[in-house]
Coordinates of C-alpha atoms in Angstrom, one line a residue:
Chain A
X378 CA -7.0 -12.1 15.9
X379 CA -3.5 -10.7 15.2
X380 CA -4.2 -9.8 11.5
X381 CA -0.9 -9.7 9.6
X382 CA 2.3 -10.1 11.5
X383 CA 5.9 -9.8 10.2
X384 CA 9.2 -11.2 11.6
X385 CA 11.6 -9.7 12.3
X386 CA 10.9 -6.0 12.9
X387 CA 14.4 -4.9 12.3
X388 CA 17.5 -6.5 10.7
X389 CA 21.0 -5.4 9.7
X390 CA 22.8 -7.5 7.1
X391 CA 26.2 -7.3 5.4
X392 CA 26.4 -7.3 1.6
X393 CA 26.2 -10.8 0.3
X394 CA 24.4 -12.3 3.4
X395 CA 21.0 -14.0 3.0
X396 CA 17.9 -13.8 5.1
X397 CA 14.2 -14.7 5.1
X398 CA 11.4 -12.4 6.1
X399 CA 8.3 -14.2 7.4
X400 CA 4.7 -12.9 7.0
X401 CA 1.8 -14.6 8.7
X402 CA -1.9 -13.9 8.5
X403 CA -4.8 -15.3 10.5
X404 CA -7.7 -14.1 8.3
X405 CA -7.8 -17.0 6.0
X406 CA -7.0 -14.7 3.0
X407 CA -6.1 -16.2 -0.3
X408 CA -4.0 -13.4 -1.6
X409 CA -0.7 -12.3 0.0
X410 CA 1.8 -9.6 -1.1
X411 CA 5.3 -8.3 -0.4
X412 CA 6.0 -4.6 -0.9
X413 CA 9.0 -2.4 -0.3
X414 CA 8.9 1.3 0.6
X415 CA 11.8 3.6 0.0
X416 CA 12.1 7.3 1.1
X417 CA 9.9 9.5 -1.0
X418 CA 8.5 6.5 -2.8
X419 CA 5.2 4.8 -2.7
X420 CA 4.9 1.1 -2.0
X421 CA 6.2 -1.1 -4.8
X422 CA 5.0 -4.7 -5.3
X423 CA 7.8 -7.2 -5.2
X424 CA 6.0 -10.6 -5.4
X425 CA 2.5 -11.8 -4.7
X426 CA 0.6 -15.0 -4.3
X427 CA -3.0 -15.8 -5.3
X428 CA -3.2 -18.9 -3.2
X429 CA -1.2 -21.7 -1.4
X430 CA 1.6 -23.0 -3.6
X431 CA 1.5 -20.1 -6.1
X432 CA 3.7 -17.1 -6.5
X433 CA 4.0 -14.4 -9.2
X434 CA 6.3 -11.4 -9.9
X435 CA 5.4 -7.9 -9.1
X436 CA 6.9 -4.6 -10.2
X437 CA 10.4 -5.0 -8.6
X438 CA 11.1 -8.8 -8.2
X439 CA 14.8 -8.9 -9.0
X440 CA 17.0 -10.1 -6.1
X441 CA 14.1 -11.6 -4.2
X442 CA 12.4 -15.0 -4.0
X443 CA 9.2 -16.0 -2.3
X444 CA 7.4 -19.1 -1.2
X445 CA 3.9 -19.9 0.0
X446 CA 3.9 -23.4 1.3
X447 CA 1.1 -22.8 3.7
X448 CA -1.9 -20.5 3.1
X449 CA -1.3 -18.4 6.2
X450 CA 2.5 -17.8 5.5
X451 CA 4.3 -15.9 2.8
X452 CA 8.1 -15.9 2.9
X453 CA 10.4 -13.3 1.2
X454 CA 14.0 -14.4 0.7
X455 CA 17.1 -12.4 -0.1
X456 CA 19.8 -14.8 -1.4
X457 CA 22.6 -12.3 -1.6
X458 CA 21.7 -8.9 0.0
X459 CA 22.8 -5.7 -1.7
X460 CA 22.8 -2.1 -0.3
X461 CA 20.1 -1.3 -2.8
X462 CA 17.8 -3.6 -0.9
X463 CA 17.9 -1.4 2.2
X464 CA 14.2 -0.6 2.6
X465 CA 11.1 -1.1 4.7
X466 CA 9.3 -4.2 3.7
X467 CA 5.6 -4.6 4.1
X468 CA 3.5 -7.7 3.8
X469 CA -0.2 -7.6 3.1
X470 CA -3.1 -10.0 2.6
X471 CA -6.6 -9.8 1.0
X472 CA -9.5 -12.1 0.6
X473 CA -9.2 -11.8 -3.2
X474 CA -7.5 -9.7 -5.9
X475 CA -8.6 -6.4 -7.4
X476 CA -9.0 -3.1 -5.5
X477 CA -12.5 -3.9 -4.1
X478 CA -10.9 -6.3 -1.7
X479 CA -9.1 -4.5 1.1
X480 CA -5.5 -5.3 1.6
X481 CA -4.4 -5.5 5.2
X482 CA -0.8 -4.7 6.0
X483 CA 1.6 -5.8 8.6
X484 CA 3.7 -3.4 10.6
X485 CA 6.8 -3.7 8.4
X486 CA 10.4 -4.9 8.6
X487 CA 13.1 -2.3 8.4
X488 CA 16.1 -3.9 6.7
X489 CA 19.6 -2.2 6.4
X490 CA 22.2 -3.8 4.1
X491 CA 25.7 -2.5 4.8
Chain B
X960 CA 6.5 6.0 -15.8
X961 CA 4.3 6.8 -12.8
X962 CA 0.7 5.7 -13.3
X963 CA -0.5 7.2 -10.0
X964 CA 0.8 10.6 -9.0
X965 CA 0.5 12.6 -5.8
X966 CA 2.2 15.8 -6.7
X967 CA 2.1 17.4 -3.3
X968 CA 4.7 15.7 -0.9
X969 CA 3.3 17.6 2.1
X970 CA 0.3 19.6 3.2
X971 CA -0.2 21.6 6.4
X972 CA -3.7 22.4 7.6
X973 CA -5.1 24.1 10.7
X974 CA -7.3 21.9 13.0
X975 CA -11.0 22.2 12.2
X976 CA -10.3 23.2 8.6
X977 CA -10.7 21.1 5.5
X978 CA -7.8 19.0 4.2
X979 CA -7.8 18.2 0.4
X980 CA -5.4 15.6 -0.9
X981 CA -5.1 15.2 -4.6
X982 CA -4.2 12.3 -6.9
X983 CA -3.9 11.9 -10.6
X984 CA -3.6 8.8 -12.7
X985 CA -2.8 8.0 -16.3
X986 CA -4.1 4.4 -16.8
X987 CA -7.7 4.5 -18.1
X988 CA -8.0 0.8 -17.2
X989 CA -8.1 1.7 -13.5
X990 CA -11.5 0.9 -12.1
X991 CA -11.0 1.1 -8.4
X992 CA -9.3 3.7 -6.3
X993 CA -8.3 3.6 -2.7
X994 CA -6.7 5.8 0.0
X995 CA -4.5 4.4 2.6
X996 CA -3.2 6.2 5.7
X997 CA 0.1 5.5 7.3
X998 CA 1.5 6.5 10.7
X999 CA 5.3 6.3 11.3
X1000 CA 6.6 2.8 12.1
X1001 CA 3.2 1.2 11.2
X1002 CA 1.8 -0.5 8.2
X1003 CA -0.6 1.4 5.9
X1004 CA -4.3 1.1 6.9
X1005 CA -7.2 1.3 4.5
X1006 CA -9.2 4.5 4.7
X1007 CA -11.8 4.8 1.9
X1008 CA -12.3 3.6 -1.7
X1009 CA -14.3 4.4 -4.7
X1010 CA -15.4 2.5 -7.8
X1011 CA -15.0 4.0 -11.2
X1012 CA -18.8 3.9 -11.6
X1013 CA -19.2 6.4 -8.9
X1014 CA -18.1 10.0 -8.5
X1015 CA -18.3 10.3 -4.8
X1016 CA -18.0 8.2 -1.7
X1017 CA -18.4 9.4 1.8
X1018 CA -17.5 7.8 5.2
X1019 CA -17.8 10.1 8.2
X1020 CA -15.3 12.9 7.9
X1021 CA -13.8 11.4 4.8
X1022 CA -15.0 11.9 1.3
X1023 CA -13.4 10.8 -2.0
X1024 CA -14.3 12.5 -5.3
X1025 CA -13.5 10.9 -8.6
X1026 CA -13.3 12.9 -11.9
X1027 CA -12.8 10.2 -14.6
X1028 CA -12.6 12.7 -17.5
X1029 CA -9.7 14.5 -15.8
X1030 CA -8.3 11.2 -14.4
X1031 CA -8.2 12.9 -11.0
X1032 CA -9.4 12.0 -7.5
X1033 CA -9.3 13.8 -4.2
X1034 CA -9.7 13.0 -0.6
X1035 CA -11.5 15.6 1.6
X1036 CA -11.2 15.5 5.4
X1037 CA -13.6 17.7 7.2
X1038 CA -13.0 18.8 9.9
X1039 CA -9.3 18.0 10.1
X1040 CA -8.0 16.7 13.5
X1041 CA -4.4 16.4 14.8
X1042 CA -4.8 12.6 14.8
X1043 CA -5.2 12.8 11.0
X1044 CA -1.5 13.8 10.7
X1045 CA -0.1 10.9 8.7
X1046 CA 1.1 10.0 5.2
X1047 CA -1.8 9.4 2.8
X1048 CA -1.3 7.1 -0.2
X1049 CA -3.5 7.0 -3.2
X1050 CA -3.7 3.7 -4.9
X1051 CA -5.5 2.3 -8.0
X1052 CA -6.2 -1.0 -9.5
X1053 CA -7.5 -2.4 -12.8
X1054 CA -9.7 -5.5 -12.7
X1055 CA -8.7 -6.3 -16.3
X1056 CA -5.5 -6.1 -18.1
X1057 CA -1.9 -7.1 -17.3
X1058 CA -1.8 -5.9 -13.7
X1059 CA -4.0 -8.7 -12.3
X1060 CA -5.8 -6.2 -10.1
X1061 CA -2.7 -5.4 -8.2
X1062 CA -2.6 -2.0 -6.4
X1063 CA -0.4 0.8 -7.9
X1064 CA 0.5 3.3 -5.2
X1065 CA 1.4 7.0 -5.5
X1066 CA 4.3 8.4 -3.5
X1067 CA 2.2 9.7 -0.7
X1068 CA 1.3 13.1 0.8
X1069 CA 2.3 13.9 4.4
X1070 CA -0.5 15.7 6.1
X1071 CA 0.2 17.8 9.2
X1072 CA -2.8 19.1 11.1
X1073 CA -1.8 21.8 13.5
X1074 CA -3.8 22.5 16.7

């Protein structure tokens, strides 16, 4: 039982390049989330999904797109990377929404955009 | 505007003593509060939570207190151990309203427990 895994762990991009971050969970959770964490900041929600085939915008969605084609996977895409997207990205999953359902986090992806 | 505030970026405590981490919130719709712990180069892990219908929840060395009238919660760690050194995030959610129950995180407090 691996929990939540993220691929890759590290990545360096040049401005304008694109990439996809992959999140996978093996807990059969309905809800999945993408957060970013910047120095001195808490985690901010980028996008989330309440089930397979659904996605919704979070607090900071601009510059990102997501897809949830399979229940266990949640992909985060950057179409044209910008230095402001340099951050640590965390994926999380939970059985359902609201705070009473624990969110389980992956180990993070450290992205640097030059 | 920050809805969840952790005004102390860091806290240093001696091993064996009590650690008290504080969190304030502004949104009266929040009905569930959580604390997450984060070690460097790892994802956050759930520590303890409390529903707004309670004022205290205890789990081993960790206790969370909620003061709804003051919109304030605190995490007490007794006794503190060096392994507790980490960043602690306070988070809140509202079951009803526009946020769809999503978690709103504070900026975190870095706890250092010295031997």
